[in-house]
Structure formats: C-alpha cells, structure tokens
PDB file of C-alpha atoms in Angstrom:
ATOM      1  CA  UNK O   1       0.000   0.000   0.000  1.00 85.00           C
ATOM      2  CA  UNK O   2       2.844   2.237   0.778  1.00 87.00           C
ATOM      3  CA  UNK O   3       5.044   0.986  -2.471  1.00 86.00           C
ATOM      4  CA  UNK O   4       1.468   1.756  -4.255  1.00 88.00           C
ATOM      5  CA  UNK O   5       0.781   5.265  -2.767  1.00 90.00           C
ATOM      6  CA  UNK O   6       4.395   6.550  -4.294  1.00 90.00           C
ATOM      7  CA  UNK O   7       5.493   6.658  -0.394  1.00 91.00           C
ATOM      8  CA  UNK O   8       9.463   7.146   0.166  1.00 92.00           C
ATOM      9  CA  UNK O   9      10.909   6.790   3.754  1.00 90.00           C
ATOM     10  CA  UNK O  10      11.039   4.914   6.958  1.00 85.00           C
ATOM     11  CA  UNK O  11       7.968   2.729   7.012  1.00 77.00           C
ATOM     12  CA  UNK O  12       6.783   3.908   9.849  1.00 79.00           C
ATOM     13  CA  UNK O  13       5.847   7.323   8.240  1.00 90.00           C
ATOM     14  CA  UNK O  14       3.520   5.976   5.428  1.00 90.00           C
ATOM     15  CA  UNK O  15       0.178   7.463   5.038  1.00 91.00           C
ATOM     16  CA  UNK O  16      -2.015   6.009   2.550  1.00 89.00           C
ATOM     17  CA  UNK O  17      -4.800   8.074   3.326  1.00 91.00           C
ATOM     18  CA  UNK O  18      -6.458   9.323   0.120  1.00 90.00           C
ATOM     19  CA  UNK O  19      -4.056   7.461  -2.537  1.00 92.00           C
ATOM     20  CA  UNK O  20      -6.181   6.176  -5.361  1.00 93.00           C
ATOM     21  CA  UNK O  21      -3.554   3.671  -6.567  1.00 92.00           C
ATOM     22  CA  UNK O  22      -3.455   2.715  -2.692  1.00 90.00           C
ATOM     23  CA  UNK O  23      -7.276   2.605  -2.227  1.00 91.00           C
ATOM     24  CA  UNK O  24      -7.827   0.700  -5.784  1.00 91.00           C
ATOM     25  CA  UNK O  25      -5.408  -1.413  -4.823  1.00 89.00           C
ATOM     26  CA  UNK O  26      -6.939  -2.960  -1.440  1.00 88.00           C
ATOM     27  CA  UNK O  27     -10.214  -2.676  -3.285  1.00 90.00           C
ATOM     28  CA  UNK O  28      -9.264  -4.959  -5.607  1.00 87.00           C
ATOM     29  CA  UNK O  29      -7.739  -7.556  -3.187  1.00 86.00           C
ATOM     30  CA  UNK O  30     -10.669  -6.966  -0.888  1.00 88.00           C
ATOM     31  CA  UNK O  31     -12.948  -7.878  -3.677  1.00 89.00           C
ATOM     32  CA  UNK O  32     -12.017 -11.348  -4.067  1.00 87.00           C
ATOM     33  CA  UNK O  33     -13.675 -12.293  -0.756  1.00 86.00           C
ATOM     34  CA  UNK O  34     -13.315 -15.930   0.486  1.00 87.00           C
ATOM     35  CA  UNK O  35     -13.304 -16.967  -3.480  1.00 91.00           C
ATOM     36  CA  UNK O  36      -9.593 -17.424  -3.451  1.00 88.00           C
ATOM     37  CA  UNK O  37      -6.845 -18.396  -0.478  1.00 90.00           C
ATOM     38  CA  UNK O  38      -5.232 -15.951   1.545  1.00 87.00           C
ATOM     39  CA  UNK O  39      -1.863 -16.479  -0.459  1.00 89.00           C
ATOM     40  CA  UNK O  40      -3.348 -14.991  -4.083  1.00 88.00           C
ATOM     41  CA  UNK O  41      -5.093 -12.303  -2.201  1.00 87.00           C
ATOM     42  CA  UNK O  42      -1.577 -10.854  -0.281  1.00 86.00           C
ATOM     43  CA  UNK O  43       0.249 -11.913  -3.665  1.00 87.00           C
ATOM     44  CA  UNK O  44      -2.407  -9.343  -5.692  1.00 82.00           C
ATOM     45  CA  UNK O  45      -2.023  -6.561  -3.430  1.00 83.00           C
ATOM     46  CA  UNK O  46       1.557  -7.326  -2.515  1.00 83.00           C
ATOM     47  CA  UNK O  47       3.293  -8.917  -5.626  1.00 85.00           C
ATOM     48  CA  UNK O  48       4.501 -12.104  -3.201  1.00 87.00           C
ATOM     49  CA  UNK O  49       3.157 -14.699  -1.712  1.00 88.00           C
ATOM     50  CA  UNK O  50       5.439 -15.165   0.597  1.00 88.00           C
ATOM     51  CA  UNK O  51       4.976 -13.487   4.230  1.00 85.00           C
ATOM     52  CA  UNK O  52       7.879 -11.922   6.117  1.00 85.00           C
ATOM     53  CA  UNK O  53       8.352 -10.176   9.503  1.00 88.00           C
ATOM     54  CA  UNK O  54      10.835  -7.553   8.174  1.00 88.00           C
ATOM     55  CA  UNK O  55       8.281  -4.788   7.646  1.00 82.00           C
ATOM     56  CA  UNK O  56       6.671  -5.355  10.845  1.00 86.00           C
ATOM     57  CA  UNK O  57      10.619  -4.901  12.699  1.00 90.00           C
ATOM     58  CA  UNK O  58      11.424  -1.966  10.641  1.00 88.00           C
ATOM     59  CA  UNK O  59       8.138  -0.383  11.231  1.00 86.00           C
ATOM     60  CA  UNK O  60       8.919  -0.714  15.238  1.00 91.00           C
ATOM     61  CA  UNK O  61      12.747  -0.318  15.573  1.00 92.00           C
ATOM     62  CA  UNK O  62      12.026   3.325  16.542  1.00 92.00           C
ATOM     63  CA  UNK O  63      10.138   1.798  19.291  1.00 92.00           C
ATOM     64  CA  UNK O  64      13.017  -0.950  19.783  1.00 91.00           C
ATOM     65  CA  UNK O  65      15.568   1.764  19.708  1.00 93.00           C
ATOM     66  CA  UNK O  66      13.633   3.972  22.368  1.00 93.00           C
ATOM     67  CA  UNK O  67      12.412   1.036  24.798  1.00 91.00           C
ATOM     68  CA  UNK O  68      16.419   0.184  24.872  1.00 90.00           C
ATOM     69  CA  UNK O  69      17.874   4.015  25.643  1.00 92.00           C
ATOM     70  CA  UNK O  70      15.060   3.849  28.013  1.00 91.00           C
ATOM     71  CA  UNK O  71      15.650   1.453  29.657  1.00 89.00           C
ATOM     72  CA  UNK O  72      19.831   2.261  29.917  1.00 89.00           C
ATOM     73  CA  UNK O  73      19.085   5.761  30.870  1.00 91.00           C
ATOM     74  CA  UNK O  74      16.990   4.694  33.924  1.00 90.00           C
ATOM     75  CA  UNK O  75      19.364   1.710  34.742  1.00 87.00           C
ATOM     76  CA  UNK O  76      16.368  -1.242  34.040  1.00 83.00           C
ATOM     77  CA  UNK O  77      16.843  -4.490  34.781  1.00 77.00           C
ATOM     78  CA  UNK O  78      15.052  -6.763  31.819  1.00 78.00           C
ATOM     79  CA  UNK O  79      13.398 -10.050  32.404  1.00 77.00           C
ATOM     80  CA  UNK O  80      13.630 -11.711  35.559  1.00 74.00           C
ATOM     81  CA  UNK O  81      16.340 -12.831  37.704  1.00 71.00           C
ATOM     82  CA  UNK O  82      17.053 -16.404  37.672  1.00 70.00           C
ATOM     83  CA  UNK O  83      16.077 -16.680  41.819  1.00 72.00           C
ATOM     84  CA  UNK O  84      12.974 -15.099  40.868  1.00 65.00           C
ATOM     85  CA  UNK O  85       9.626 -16.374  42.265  1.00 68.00           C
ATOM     86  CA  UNK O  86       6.349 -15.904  41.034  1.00 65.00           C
ATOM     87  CA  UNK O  87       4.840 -15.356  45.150  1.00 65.00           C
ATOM     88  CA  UNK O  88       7.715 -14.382  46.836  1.00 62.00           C
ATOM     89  CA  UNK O  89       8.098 -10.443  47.343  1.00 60.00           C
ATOM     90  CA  UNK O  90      11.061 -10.756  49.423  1.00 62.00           C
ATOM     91  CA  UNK O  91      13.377 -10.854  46.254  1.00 53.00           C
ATOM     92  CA  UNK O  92      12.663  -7.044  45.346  1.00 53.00           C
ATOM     93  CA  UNK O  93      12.634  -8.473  41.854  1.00 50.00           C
ATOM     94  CA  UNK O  94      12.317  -5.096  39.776  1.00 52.00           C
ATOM     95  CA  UNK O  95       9.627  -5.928  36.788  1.00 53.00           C
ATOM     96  CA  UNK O  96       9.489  -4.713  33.184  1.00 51.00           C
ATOM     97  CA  UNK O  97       6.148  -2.674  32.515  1.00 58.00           C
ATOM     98  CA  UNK O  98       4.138  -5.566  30.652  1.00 61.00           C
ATOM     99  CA  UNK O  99       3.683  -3.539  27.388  1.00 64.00           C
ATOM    100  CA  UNK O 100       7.376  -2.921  27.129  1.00 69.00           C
ATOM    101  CA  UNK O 101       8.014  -6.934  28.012  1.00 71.00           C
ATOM    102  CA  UNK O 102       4.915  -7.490  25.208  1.00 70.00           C
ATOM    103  CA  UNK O 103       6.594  -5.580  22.644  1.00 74.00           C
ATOM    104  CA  UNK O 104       9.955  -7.096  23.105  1.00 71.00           C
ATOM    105  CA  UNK O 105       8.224 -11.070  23.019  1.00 75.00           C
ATOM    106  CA  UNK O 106       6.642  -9.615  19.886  1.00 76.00           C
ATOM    107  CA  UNK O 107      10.265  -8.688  18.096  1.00 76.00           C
ATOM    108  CA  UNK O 108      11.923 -11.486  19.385  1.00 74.00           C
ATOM    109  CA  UNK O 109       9.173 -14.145  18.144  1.00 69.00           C
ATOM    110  CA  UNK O 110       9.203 -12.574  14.704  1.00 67.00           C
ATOM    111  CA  UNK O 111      13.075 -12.831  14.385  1.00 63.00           C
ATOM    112  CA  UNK O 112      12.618 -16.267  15.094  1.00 57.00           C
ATOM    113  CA  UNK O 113       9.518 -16.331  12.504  1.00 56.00           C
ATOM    114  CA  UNK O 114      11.487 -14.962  10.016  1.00 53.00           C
ATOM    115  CA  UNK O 115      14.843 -17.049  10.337  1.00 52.00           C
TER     116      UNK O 115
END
C-alpha cells in the first residue's frame, strides 16, 4: 500500500490516506472475498506470496531503539532474575512494565519467525 501510494521513507511514516492507486489497490484484493486463499489475495495486493516479519521490525525499531535508551538511561533491569519467584516479594525483583516486556516477546518471536 505504501510501495502503491508513491510513499518514500522509513515505514513507519507511510500514510495512505487518500491514494487512489493505494485505495484501488486494497479494493481490488478486498474484492475477491473468500473466493480465493489468503496467499493470491496478499500476492495481488503485494506482488509475493510469501509473508515476512521484516516490515513489521522496521516499522517498530524506533520503538526498539527507544524502549532500549530507556531502559539504559533509567538503569532497568530486563526479564527476571534467575532466583525469581512468582509469590515471593522478598526478592525485590524489579519488573518490566508488561507492554514494554509485550513488545519485546513480539520482536523477538518474529526474528525467530522470520529465520
């Protein structure tokens, strides 16, 4: 959509938003319904039929980049100490906020995904 809409730069800046080529584009992909697998439908709005994970990591390494000055600027400790247990509050185990620990799962299943 963002090749289609003439769109040049980081990924994370497209915007689609009125592009007829975009808009005629995911019109005619969204037109084929159920009437033919997901494969020819990403293949006729993408040109592949193969899926990858890179977009999705370039589009949050921004994110990536700030979540790890972040975290170095305020001295975080990721993850979870290996004495760590799950009821005991006597460790003074510091925690990751869960969206930052969500977001990092997230990039490090889809490097795995797309290995």
């Amino acid at each position: 959509m963002c090749n289609a809409s003439g769109h040049q730069g980081p990924l994370y800046k497209c915007d689609f938003y009125e592009s007829k080529e975009a808009g005629k584009l995911l019109g005619d992909m969204l037109k084929l319904g159920r009437s033919k697998p997901w494969p020819e439908a990403m293949e006729a709005i993408t040109g592949q039929r193969e899926m990858s994970a890179k977009p999705l990591l370039q589009y949050f390494e921004p994110l990536r980049e700030w979540l790890e000055e972040e975290n170095k600027r305020n001295d975080e400790f990721i993850g979870w100490e290996k004495t760590w247990r799950p009821y005991d509050t006597s460790s003074g185990t510091r925690f990751v906020p869960l969206f930052a620990t969500f977001v990092m799962l997230l990039l490090v299943n889809q490097l795995v995904v797309a290995e």
